[in-house]
Amino acid sequence: MNETSDCRKLVLILGDQLSPDMSSLRHADQKRDRVLMVEVMEEATYVRHHKKKIAFLFSAMRHFEQELRIAGWSVDYVRLDASGNTGSFKGEVKRAVARLNPEGILLTEPGEWRVLEGMQSWQEDLGLPVEILSDQRFMCSPAEFRAWATGRKQLRMETFYQDMRRKTGLLMDGENPVGGKWNFDKENRKPARSDLFMPSPKRVRPDKVTREVLDLVENRFADHFGSLEPFWFAVTKQDAEAAFEGFLEASLENFGTYQDAMLEGEKFLYHAVISAYLNAGLLDALTLCRQVETAYREGKAPLNAAEGFIRQILGWREYVRGIYWLKMPAYASENALEARRHLPDFYWTGKTRMKCVAEAVTQTIEEAYAHHIQRLMVTGNFALLAGVDPSEVHEWYLMVYADAYEWVELPNTIGMSQFADGGLLASKPYISSGNYINKMSDYCRSCSYEVSRKTGEGACPFNALYWHFLDRNEPHLRNNPRLGQPYATWRKMAPEKQDQYRSTAEAILNRLDQREEL
Ligand code: FAD
Ligand code: DLZ
Ligand code: SF4
């Protein structure tokens, strides 16, 4: 087919659909259909994404375009700075329709409700059939999840996960879970030691394509959050797979045991650092789980590591996507605890005397990455304790991480981290005082605050905020069975002690409201 001839179908591939196995490509005819990929301002700025996230995605898109061409596809690729670029998916599809006169549009469902909603009018506005296929990179479709959820009183991840193990056969011995238990999390709570060997994720040297993208991002998105360089992300399937192989060899063995640990200066510990690749389509979820199962069955990784890893992907990742499509659009504005405070400035700068928060935010600025416990128990925990508006917290997480797309980020933030859905996703709020952070990390040793001080000047802010959170949210939380013990402790506390906690916490919250340093 030459460059101008009409095509049969226009196959739109979005920036997080970079897999040759996309349902849209599998349903297309390589000889007669044409692929469309577009870099558009609307997607790069609907939240002001981290510079590294934009660079990763544009470079991965450009590399995928090359792979498609090599595989024999005709591709129309619109660069961000191409003349006439309208800046939106719809505008670019419209222009392509005028250029190529297709009989219809074909695509795989997008990952965000916002984008799907926008597509509802395309058929009518373009006067062409628009066929939206399901995304078969996932092991549970939104319809299957809805069926699973129907009639259940509680939608707990653990039950869903067990059903997914049965469905896929992953880590199963016939009808039973391998090792006789579904979950080995109790073995996965060791703090790390700095004298242990720390692997680091595979770093890829930017090639010419990536260099061009880095220049583009530096010029066009200079005022976005985060550092652009050094840029070392994999941007092809081949390099992403090599990065995962590196994880299997060097980190999987310890992945489970130190999954909840945090160490000063260690940004990655034994985590896989693959979520950006997986969510963009460079890696395949089921294949990763199978590789990990094989490593376990070949004696290369212990069961607590293999099960822990598989649970994150087969359990949590699939489950949060199910919740997202079940509950959107209302889910995005949930605020069960009526939290209204603005996000503190140090979420953007990392400038705070709280060592744990400074570490998590600084590495987020540098790498567009923080691992789960940093997201949940440091930045998430602080925002929840301080009563920050969950929609501001959500926007922050969506913006700052290279792996963030609403389908995965929103339930993690609104549900798991901020308890803003009132307990649909998490059975209790993920809150802790400084004690937990001290147990799981070495941050407190070099912090300006004293973790063992509960109240007054110099006390770790997490301590008083923890009790203040429980106290002020008692009307919402008093009947939560999992909070029975902390509420019993609070009620037994001497009134003077309670008042000390209250006044220390109020002084901290006041500082936040006055935008004073903390
Ligand atoms: P590892 O710790 O090595 O885990 C392996 C894989 O398991 C991850 O790559 C990821 O694909 C999957 N996984 C683990 N936990 C979760 C989870 N809770 N939900 C979904 N998948 C999970 N993950 C995202 O992919 N995108 C997000 O935007 C995102 N936002 C989050 C926001 C908050 C507030 C919290 C608490 C968690 C969020 N997570 C998100 C989940 C998790 O923190 C990241 O998936 C993980 O840190 C990615 O690093 P990794 O690849 O090294 O993961
Ligand atoms: C995140 C993102 C960015 C920054 N830019 C683009 C883009 O220019 N073109 C594109 O096709 N996709 C981009 N994306 C990913 C989309 O936001 C994502 O496909 C939708 O949010 C649906 O998940
Ligand atoms: Fe964080 Fe408190 Fe420890 Fe400082 S003392 S690092 S603020 S938990």
Coordinates of C-alpha atoms and ligand atoms in Angstrom, one line a residue:
M1 CA 0.0 0.0 0.0
N2 CA 1.5 3.4 -0.8
E3 CA 1.5 6.4 1.5
T4 CA -1.7 8.0 0.2
S5 CA -4.0 5.2 -0.8
D6 CA -7.2 4.5 1.2
C7 CA -7.0 2.0 3.9
R8 CA -9.7 -0.4 5.2
K9 CA -9.4 0.2 8.9
L10 CA -7.5 2.7 10.9
V11 CA -6.0 0.9 13.9
L12 CA -5.4 3.3 16.8
I13 CA -2.6 2.3 19.2
L14 CA -2.4 4.3 22.4
G15 CA 0.8 5.1 24.2
D16 CA 0.3 2.4 26.8
Q17 CA -0.6 -0.3 24.3
L18 CA 2.9 -1.0 23.0
S19 CA 2.5 -4.8 22.5
P20 CA 2.4 -6.7 19.2
D21 CA -0.2 -8.9 20.8
M22 CA -2.8 -6.1 21.3
S23 CA -6.3 -7.3 20.4
S24 CA -6.6 -4.4 17.9
L25 CA -3.5 -5.6 16.0
R26 CA -4.6 -9.2 16.2
H27 CA -8.0 -8.3 14.6
A28 CA -6.4 -6.2 11.9
D29 CA -5.2 -7.1 8.4
Q30 CA -1.6 -6.1 7.9
K31 CA -2.0 -5.8 4.2
R32 CA -5.1 -3.5 4.1
D33 CA -5.3 -1.8 7.5
R34 CA -3.1 1.1 8.8
V35 CA -1.9 1.8 12.3
L36 CA -2.1 5.2 13.8
M37 CA 0.0 6.4 16.7
V38 CA 0.0 10.0 18.0
E39 CA 2.0 12.1 20.4
V40 CA -0.5 14.6 21.7
M41 CA -0.4 17.5 24.1
E42 CA -3.7 16.6 25.7
E43 CA -2.3 13.3 27.0
A44 CA 1.0 14.8 28.1
T45 CA -0.7 17.6 30.1
Y46 CA -4.1 16.5 31.4
V47 CA -2.0 16.2 34.5
R48 CA 1.5 17.6 34.2
H49 CA 3.3 14.3 34.1
H50 CA 6.9 13.8 35.4
K51 CA 9.3 14.6 32.6
K52 CA 10.7 11.0 32.7
K53 CA 7.3 9.5 32.2
I54 CA 6.7 11.6 29.1
A55 CA 10.1 10.8 27.7
F56 CA 9.7 7.1 28.5
L57 CA 6.4 6.8 26.7
F58 CA 7.3 8.9 23.7
S59 CA 10.6 7.0 23.2
A60 CA 8.8 3.6 23.7
M61 CA 6.1 4.7 21.2
R62 CA 8.7 5.6 18.6
H63 CA 10.6 2.4 19.1
F64 CA 7.4 0.4 18.8
E65 CA 6.6 2.2 15.6
Q66 CA 9.9 1.0 14.2
E67 CA 9.1 -2.6 15.3
L68 CA 5.7 -2.5 13.7
R69 CA 7.2 -1.3 10.4
I70 CA 9.8 -4.0 10.5
A71 CA 7.0 -6.5 11.1
G72 CA 5.3 -5.3 8.0
W73 CA 2.7 -2.8 9.2
S74 CA 2.0 0.5 7.6
V75 CA 2.1 3.1 10.3
D76 CA 1.1 6.7 10.4
Y77 CA 3.0 8.2 13.3
V78 CA 2.3 11.8 14.4
R79 CA 5.1 13.4 16.4
L80 CA 4.3 16.0 19.0
D81 CA 6.0 18.7 16.9
A82 CA 4.6 17.6 13.5
S83 CA 2.9 20.4 11.7
G84 CA -0.8 20.4 12.0
N85 CA -0.8 18.2 15.1
T86 CA -4.2 19.1 16.8
G87 CA -3.0 17.9 20.2
S88 CA -5.8 15.4 21.0
F89 CA -6.7 11.8 20.2
K90 CA -9.9 12.9 18.6
G91 CA -8.3 15.7 16.5
E92 CA -5.6 13.3 15.2
V93 CA -8.1 10.6 14.4
K94 CA -10.2 13.1 12.5
R95 CA -7.2 14.3 10.5
A96 CA -6.2 10.7 9.8
V97 CA -9.7 9.9 8.6
A98 CA -9.5 12.9 6.2
R99 CA -6.1 11.7 5.0
L100 CA -6.7 8.0 4.6
N101 CA -10.5 7.6 4.1
P102 CA -10.8 4.4 6.2
E103 CA -14.0 2.3 6.4
G104 CA -13.8 2.2 10.2
I105 CA -11.7 2.7 13.3
L106 CA -10.4 -0.2 15.3
L107 CA -8.8 0.0 18.8
T108 CA -8.3 -1.8 22.1
E109 CA -10.2 -0.2 25.0
P110 CA -8.2 2.5 26.7
G111 CA -7.0 2.3 30.3
E112 CA -8.7 5.4 31.5
W113 CA -12.4 6.2 31.9
R114 CA -11.7 9.8 30.8
V115 CA -10.4 8.5 27.4
L116 CA -13.2 6.0 26.9
E117 CA -15.8 8.6 27.7
G118 CA -14.2 10.9 25.1
M119 CA -14.4 8.1 22.5
Q120 CA -18.2 7.6 22.9
S121 CA -18.9 10.4 20.5
W122 CA -16.4 9.4 17.8
Q123 CA -18.7 7.1 15.8
E124 CA -21.3 9.8 15.4
D125 CA -18.9 12.7 14.9
L126 CA -16.7 10.9 12.4
G127 CA -19.5 9.1 10.6
L128 CA -17.6 5.8 10.8
P129 CA -17.9 2.6 12.8
V130 CA -15.6 2.6 15.8
E131 CA -14.9 -0.9 17.1
I132 CA -13.5 -1.1 20.6
L133 CA -12.0 -4.5 21.6
S134 CA -11.3 -5.7 25.1
D135 CA -7.8 -5.5 26.4
Q136 CA -6.5 -9.1 26.6
R137 CA -3.3 -8.2 28.3
F138 CA -5.3 -8.6 31.6
M139 CA -6.3 -11.9 33.1
C140 CA -9.7 -10.7 34.3
S141 CA -11.9 -8.5 32.1
P142 CA -14.0 -5.7 33.7
A143 CA -17.1 -7.9 32.9
E144 CA -15.7 -10.9 34.6
F145 CA -14.8 -8.8 37.6
R146 CA -18.3 -7.3 37.7
A147 CA -19.7 -10.9 37.7
W148 CA -17.3 -11.8 40.5
A149 CA -18.4 -8.8 42.5
T150 CA -22.1 -9.2 42.1
G151 CA -23.9 -10.3 45.2
R152 CA -20.7 -10.1 47.4
K153 CA -20.9 -8.2 50.7
Q154 CA -17.2 -7.6 50.6
L155 CA -14.8 -7.2 47.6
R156 CA -11.6 -8.3 49.3
M157 CA -8.5 -8.8 47.2
E158 CA -7.5 -12.0 48.9
T159 CA -10.7 -13.9 47.8
F160 CA -10.4 -12.5 44.3
Y161 CA -6.7 -13.6 44.2
Q162 CA -7.5 -17.2 45.3
D163 CA -10.1 -17.4 42.4
M164 CA -7.5 -16.0 40.0
R165 CA -5.0 -18.7 41.2
R166 CA -7.6 -21.4 40.5
K167 CA -8.5 -19.8 37.1
T168 CA -4.9 -19.5 35.8
G169 CA -3.5 -22.6 37.7
L170 CA -0.5 -20.4 38.8
L171 CA 1.2 -21.9 41.9
M172 CA -1.4 -24.6 42.2
D173 CA -1.0 -28.3 43.0
G174 CA -4.3 -29.6 41.6
E175 CA -7.1 -27.9 43.6
N176 CA -4.7 -26.7 46.3
P177 CA -2.3 -23.9 46.6
V178 CA 1.4 -24.9 46.4
G179 CA 2.8 -25.1 49.9
G180 CA -0.6 -25.5 51.5
K181 CA -1.2 -21.8 51.9
W182 CA -2.5 -19.0 49.6
N183 CA -0.4 -16.3 51.2
F184 CA 3.1 -16.2 52.7
D185 CA 3.0 -12.5 53.7
K186 CA 3.9 -13.2 57.3
E187 CA 7.4 -14.2 56.1
N188 CA 7.6 -11.0 54.1
R189 CA 8.1 -8.3 56.7
K190 CA 11.8 -8.2 57.5
P191 CA 13.6 -4.9 57.7
A192 CA 16.6 -4.7 55.3
R193 CA 20.2 -4.3 56.4
S194 CA 22.5 -2.0 54.6
D195 CA 25.3 -4.6 54.6
L196 CA 23.2 -7.0 52.4
F197 CA 24.0 -7.2 48.7
M198 CA 21.8 -4.7 46.9
P199 CA 21.2 -5.4 43.2
S200 CA 20.3 -2.5 40.9
P201 CA 17.9 -2.4 38.0
K202 CA 19.2 -2.7 34.5
R203 CA 20.1 0.7 33.1
V204 CA 19.8 1.3 29.3
R205 CA 21.9 3.9 27.6
P206 CA 19.7 6.3 25.6
D207 CA 20.0 5.7 21.9
K208 CA 19.5 8.3 19.1
V209 CA 15.7 8.0 19.3
T210 CA 15.6 8.5 23.0
R211 CA 18.1 11.4 22.8
E212 CA 15.8 13.2 20.4
V213 CA 12.9 12.6 22.7
L214 CA 14.9 13.9 25.7
D215 CA 15.6 17.1 23.8
L216 CA 11.9 17.4 22.9
V217 CA 10.8 16.9 26.5
E218 CA 13.4 19.3 27.8
N219 CA 12.2 22.0 25.5
R220 CA 8.4 21.4 25.6
F221 CA 7.9 20.3 29.2
A222 CA 10.7 22.1 31.1
D223 CA 8.2 23.3 33.8
H224 CA 6.9 19.8 34.5
F225 CA 7.8 17.9 37.7
G226 CA 11.0 15.9 38.0
S227 CA 14.5 15.4 36.7
L228 CA 14.8 14.2 33.1
E229 CA 18.4 13.0 33.4
P230 CA 20.0 10.6 33.9
F231 CA 17.5 8.6 31.8
W232 CA 18.0 4.9 31.9
F233 CA 14.6 3.3 31.4
A234 CA 14.2 0.5 28.9
V235 CA 12.1 1.6 25.9
T236 CA 11.8 -1.6 24.0
K237 CA 10.3 -5.0 24.7
Q238 CA 13.7 -6.6 24.4
D239 CA 15.3 -4.3 27.0
A240 CA 12.4 -4.5 29.3
E241 CA 12.5 -8.3 29.1
A242 CA 16.3 -8.2 29.9
A243 CA 15.5 -5.9 32.9
F244 CA 13.1 -8.5 34.2
E245 CA 15.6 -11.3 33.6
G246 CA 18.0 -9.3 35.7
F247 CA 15.4 -9.1 38.5
L248 CA 14.8 -12.9 38.3
E249 CA 18.5 -13.5 38.7
A250 CA 19.5 -11.0 41.2
S251 CA 16.5 -9.9 43.3
L252 CA 13.6 -12.4 43.2
E253 CA 15.2 -14.6 45.9
N254 CA 14.9 -11.7 48.4
F255 CA 11.9 -10.0 47.0
G256 CA 9.4 -11.4 49.5
T257 CA 11.5 -11.2 52.6
Y258 CA 12.4 -7.5 52.2
Q259 CA 9.3 -6.4 50.3
D260 CA 8.3 -3.9 53.1
A261 CA 11.8 -2.7 53.9
M262 CA 13.2 0.8 53.3
L263 CA 16.8 1.9 53.5
E264 CA 18.4 5.3 53.2
G265 CA 19.9 5.8 49.7
E266 CA 18.6 2.5 48.4
K267 CA 15.8 3.4 46.0
F268 CA 15.0 0.0 44.6
L269 CA 16.0 -2.7 47.1
Y270 CA 14.8 -6.1 45.8
H271 CA 11.8 -4.7 43.8
A272 CA 11.4 -5.5 40.2
V273 CA 11.1 -1.9 38.9
I274 CA 9.0 -3.1 36.0
S275 CA 5.7 -1.4 36.5
A276 CA 6.3 1.3 33.9
Y277 CA 7.2 -1.4 31.3
L278 CA 4.3 -3.6 32.2
N279 CA 1.7 -0.9 32.2
A280 CA 2.9 0.4 28.8
G281 CA 2.7 -3.1 27.2
L282 CA 6.5 -3.8 26.9
L283 CA 6.0 -6.8 29.3
D284 CA 3.2 -9.3 29.6
A285 CA 1.7 -9.9 33.0
L286 CA 0.9 -13.6 32.7
T287 CA 4.3 -14.4 31.2
L288 CA 6.0 -12.7 34.1
C289 CA 4.0 -14.7 36.6
R290 CA 4.9 -17.9 34.7
Q291 CA 8.6 -17.1 34.7
V292 CA 8.5 -16.5 38.4
E293 CA 6.6 -19.8 39.0
T294 CA 9.2 -21.6 36.9
A295 CA 12.0 -20.0 39.0
Y296 CA 10.3 -21.4 42.1
R297 CA 9.7 -24.8 40.6
E298 CA 13.4 -25.0 39.5
G299 CA 14.5 -24.2 43.0
K300 CA 15.8 -20.8 42.1
A301 CA 13.5 -18.8 44.4
P302 CA 11.7 -19.5 47.6
L303 CA 8.0 -19.8 47.8
N304 CA 7.4 -16.7 49.9
A305 CA 9.1 -14.7 47.1
A306 CA 7.4 -16.3 44.2
E307 CA 3.9 -16.2 45.8
G308 CA 4.5 -12.6 47.0
F309 CA 5.4 -11.5 43.5
I310 CA 2.6 -13.4 41.7
R311 CA 0.1 -12.0 44.3
Q312 CA 1.1 -8.4 43.4
I313 CA 0.4 -9.0 39.7
L314 CA -2.3 -11.7 39.6
G315 CA -4.0 -10.4 42.7
W316 CA -3.5 -6.6 43.3
R317 CA -3.0 -5.4 39.8
E318 CA -5.9 -7.3 38.3
Y319 CA -8.1 -6.5 41.4
V320 CA -7.5 -2.7 41.3
R321 CA -8.3 -2.6 37.6
G322 CA -11.6 -4.5 38.3
I323 CA -12.5 -2.0 41.1
Y324 CA -11.6 0.9 38.8
W325 CA -14.0 -0.1 36.0
L326 CA -16.7 -1.2 38.5
K327 CA -16.7 2.1 40.4
M328 CA -15.9 4.8 37.9
P329 CA -16.6 7.6 37.4
A330 CA -17.9 8.2 41.0
Y331 CA -14.8 6.6 42.5
A332 CA -12.5 9.5 41.6
S333 CA -14.4 12.0 43.8
E334 CA -14.8 9.7 46.9
N335 CA -13.9 11.4 50.1
A336 CA -15.3 9.3 52.9
L337 CA -13.2 11.0 55.6
E338 CA -14.0 14.5 54.3
A339 CA -10.4 15.4 54.1
R340 CA -9.9 19.0 52.8
R341 CA -6.3 20.1 53.5
H342 CA -4.1 21.0 50.5
L343 CA -1.1 18.8 49.6
P344 CA 2.0 20.3 51.4
D345 CA 4.6 21.9 49.2
F346 CA 7.3 19.4 50.2
Y347 CA 5.5 16.8 48.0
W348 CA 6.9 18.8 45.1
T349 CA 10.3 19.7 46.5
G350 CA 11.3 17.0 49.0
K351 CA 12.3 19.8 51.3
T352 CA 11.2 18.7 54.7
R353 CA 13.1 17.7 57.9
M354 CA 11.1 14.4 57.9
K355 CA 13.8 12.1 56.6
C356 CA 11.4 9.4 55.4
V357 CA 9.3 11.8 53.4
A358 CA 12.4 13.6 52.0
E359 CA 13.8 10.3 50.8
A360 CA 10.6 9.2 49.1
V361 CA 9.9 12.5 47.4
T362 CA 13.5 13.1 46.4
Q363 CA 13.9 9.7 44.7
T364 CA 10.5 10.3 43.1
I365 CA 11.8 13.6 41.6
E366 CA 15.0 11.8 40.4
E367 CA 13.6 8.5 39.2
A368 CA 9.8 8.8 38.7
Y369 CA 9.9 5.8 41.0
A370 CA 9.3 4.9 44.6
H371 CA 8.5 1.4 45.8
H372 CA 5.2 0.3 47.3
I373 CA 6.0 0.8 51.0
Q374 CA 7.3 4.3 50.4
R375 CA 4.1 5.2 48.5
L376 CA 1.8 3.5 51.0
M377 CA 3.5 4.0 54.4
V378 CA 5.4 7.2 53.9
T379 CA 3.9 9.7 51.5
G380 CA 0.4 8.1 51.5
N381 CA 0.4 7.6 55.3
F382 CA 1.5 11.2 55.9
A383 CA -1.2 12.6 53.6
L384 CA -3.9 10.4 55.2
L385 CA -2.8 11.3 58.7
A386 CA -2.7 15.0 57.8
G387 CA -6.1 15.0 56.2
V388 CA -5.1 16.0 52.7
D389 CA -7.9 16.1 50.1
P390 CA -7.7 12.7 48.4
S391 CA -8.2 14.2 44.9
E392 CA -5.0 16.3 45.4
V393 CA -3.2 13.2 46.6
H394 CA -4.6 11.3 43.6
E395 CA -3.4 13.9 41.1
W396 CA 0.1 13.9 42.7
Y397 CA 0.5 10.1 42.3
L398 CA -0.8 10.2 38.8
M399 CA 1.6 12.8 37.9
V400 CA 4.9 11.8 39.5
Y401 CA 5.3 8.1 38.7
A402 CA 6.4 6.6 35.4
D403 CA 4.0 3.7 35.9
A404 CA 0.9 5.8 36.7
Y405 CA -2.3 5.4 34.7
E406 CA -5.6 6.1 36.4
W407 CA -6.9 2.5 36.2
V408 CA -4.1 1.4 38.6
E409 CA -3.2 4.6 40.4
L410 CA -6.7 5.7 41.4
P411 CA -7.8 2.6 43.4
N412 CA -4.4 2.4 45.0
T413 CA -4.6 6.0 46.1
I414 CA -8.3 6.6 46.8
G415 CA -8.9 3.1 48.1
M416 CA -5.8 1.5 49.5
S417 CA -3.9 4.6 50.6
Q418 CA -6.4 7.3 51.5
F419 CA -9.4 5.1 52.7
A420 CA -11.5 7.6 50.8
D421 CA -13.9 4.9 49.6
G422 CA -14.8 4.2 53.2
G423 CA -13.3 0.7 53.2
L424 CA -14.4 -0.8 50.0
L425 CA -10.9 -1.8 49.0
A426 CA -9.0 -1.8 52.4
S427 CA -10.4 -3.3 55.5
K428 CA -8.8 -0.6 57.6
P429 CA -6.8 2.6 56.9
Y430 CA -3.1 2.1 56.2
I431 CA -1.9 4.4 59.0
S432 CA 1.1 4.2 61.3
S433 CA 3.0 6.2 63.8
G434 CA 6.8 6.7 63.4
N435 CA 7.2 3.3 65.1
Y436 CA 6.4 1.3 61.9
I437 CA 8.7 3.4 59.8
N438 CA 11.5 3.0 62.3
K439 CA 11.0 -0.7 62.4
M440 CA 11.0 -1.1 58.6
S441 CA 13.7 1.4 57.7
D442 CA 16.9 3.1 58.9
Y443 CA 15.5 6.6 58.1
C444 CA 14.8 7.7 61.7
R445 CA 18.5 7.3 62.6
S446 CA 19.4 10.4 60.5
C447 CA 16.2 12.3 60.9
S448 CA 15.9 15.7 62.6
Y449 CA 12.9 14.4 64.5
E450 CA 13.0 11.9 67.3
V451 CA 10.9 8.9 66.6
S452 CA 10.7 7.9 70.3
R453 CA 9.4 11.3 71.3
K454 CA 5.6 11.3 71.2
T455 CA 4.7 14.9 71.7
G456 CA 6.1 18.4 71.9
E457 CA 9.0 20.1 70.0
G458 CA 11.2 17.7 68.1
A459 CA 8.8 14.7 68.3
C460 CA 8.3 12.7 65.1
P461 CA 5.2 14.2 63.4
F462 CA 3.8 10.8 62.5
N463 CA 3.3 10.1 66.3
A464 CA 0.9 12.8 67.2
L465 CA -0.8 12.9 63.8
Y466 CA -1.6 9.2 64.2
W467 CA -3.6 9.7 67.3
H468 CA -5.2 12.9 66.0
F469 CA -6.3 11.0 62.9
L470 CA -8.0 8.3 65.0
D471 CA -9.5 10.9 67.4
R472 CA -10.9 13.3 64.7
N473 CA -12.2 10.4 62.5
E474 CA -13.8 8.5 65.3
P475 CA -17.4 9.0 64.0
H476 CA -16.3 7.4 60.7
L477 CA -14.1 4.6 62.1
R478 CA -15.2 3.6 65.6
N479 CA -17.0 0.6 64.4
N480 CA -14.2 -0.8 62.3
P481 CA -13.3 -4.1 63.9
R482 CA -9.7 -3.8 62.9
L483 CA -9.3 -0.6 64.8
G484 CA -10.6 -1.9 68.0
Q485 CA -7.2 -2.2 69.7
P486 CA -5.9 1.4 68.9
Y487 CA -9.3 2.9 69.9
A488 CA -9.2 0.9 73.2
T489 CA -5.6 2.3 73.8
W490 CA -6.8 5.8 73.0
R491 CA -9.7 5.6 75.3
K492 CA -7.6 4.2 78.2
M493 CA -5.0 7.1 77.7
A494 CA -5.0 9.8 80.4
P495 CA -6.9 12.9 79.3
E496 CA -3.7 15.1 79.7
K497 CA -1.8 12.7 77.4
Q498 CA -4.6 12.9 74.9
D499 CA -4.5 16.7 75.1
Q500 CA -0.7 16.7 74.5
Y501 CA -1.2 14.6 71.4
R502 CA -4.0 16.9 70.2
S503 CA -2.1 20.1 70.7
T504 CA 1.1 18.7 69.1
A505 CA -0.8 17.5 66.1
E506 CA -2.7 20.7 65.8
A507 CA 0.5 22.7 65.9
I508 CA 1.8 20.5 63.0
L509 CA -1.4 20.9 61.0
N510 CA -1.3 24.6 61.6
R511 CA 2.3 24.7 60.2
L512 CA 1.1 22.9 57.1
D513 CA -1.8 25.3 56.7
Q514 CA 0.5 28.3 57.1
R515 CA 2.9 26.6 54.5
E516 CA 5.7 26.7 57.1
E517 CA 8.5 24.3 57.0
L518 CA 8.1 20.9 58.6
Ligands
FAD1 P1 7.3 -4.7 42.7 O1 7.3 -4.3 44.2 O2 8.5 -5.3 42.2 O3 6.0 -5.5 42.4 C1 5.9 -6.2 41.1 C2 4.7 -5.8 40.3 O4 3.5 -6.0 41.0 C3 4.7 -4.3 40.1 O5 5.5 -3.9 39.0 C4 3.2 -4.0 39.8 O6 2.9 -4.3 38.4 C5 2.5 -5.1 40.6 N1 2.0 -4.4 41.8 C6 2.5 -4.4 43.1 N2 1.7 -3.8 43.9 C7 0.6 -3.4 43.2 C8 -0.6 -2.7 43.5 N3 -0.8 -2.3 44.8 N4 -1.4 -2.4 42.5 C9 -1.1 -2.8 41.3 N5 0.0 -3.5 40.9 C10 0.8 -3.8 41.9 N6 1.3 0.8 40.6 C11 1.3 1.1 39.3 O7 1.7 0.3 38.5 N7 0.9 2.3 38.9 C12 0.5 3.3 39.7 O8 0.2 4.4 39.3 C13 0.6 3.0 41.1 N8 0.2 4.0 42.0 C14 0.2 3.6 43.4 C15 -0.2 4.6 44.3 C16 -0.2 4.3 45.6 C17 -0.7 5.4 46.6 C18 0.2 3.1 46.1 C19 0.2 2.8 47.5 C20 0.6 2.1 45.2 C21 0.6 2.4 43.8 N9 1.0 1.4 42.9 C22 1.0 1.7 41.5 C23 1.4 0.0 43.3 C24 2.9 -0.2 43.5 O9 3.4 0.7 44.5 C25 3.7 -0.2 42.3 O10 3.1 -1.1 41.3 C26 5.1 -0.7 42.5 O11 5.7 0.2 43.5 C27 5.9 -0.6 41.3 O12 7.3 -0.9 41.5 P2 7.9 -2.3 41.1 O13 7.7 -2.6 39.6 O14 9.3 -2.3 41.6 O15 7.0 -3.3 41.9
DLZ2 C1 0.6 9.1 29.4 C2 0.6 9.4 27.9 C3 1.3 10.5 27.4 C4 2.1 11.4 28.3 N1 1.3 10.9 26.1 C5 0.6 10.1 25.2 C6 0.6 10.4 23.9 O1 1.1 11.4 23.4 N2 -0.1 9.6 23.0 C7 -0.7 8.5 23.5 O2 -1.3 7.7 22.6 N3 -0.7 8.2 24.8 C8 -0.1 8.9 25.7 N4 -0.1 8.7 27.0 C9 -0.9 7.5 27.4 C10 -2.4 7.8 27.5 O3 -2.6 8.8 28.4 C11 -3.1 6.5 27.8 O4 -3.1 5.7 26.7 C12 -4.5 6.8 28.2 O5 -4.5 7.5 29.4 C13 -5.3 5.5 28.4 O6 -4.8 4.7 29.4
SF4_3 FE1 10.0 9.8 59.5 FE2 9.5 10.2 62.1 FE3 11.4 8.5 61.4 FE4 11.7 11.1 61.0 S1 11.5 10.1 62.9 S2 12.2 9.5 59.6 S3 9.7 11.8 60.4 S4 9.2 8.3 61.0

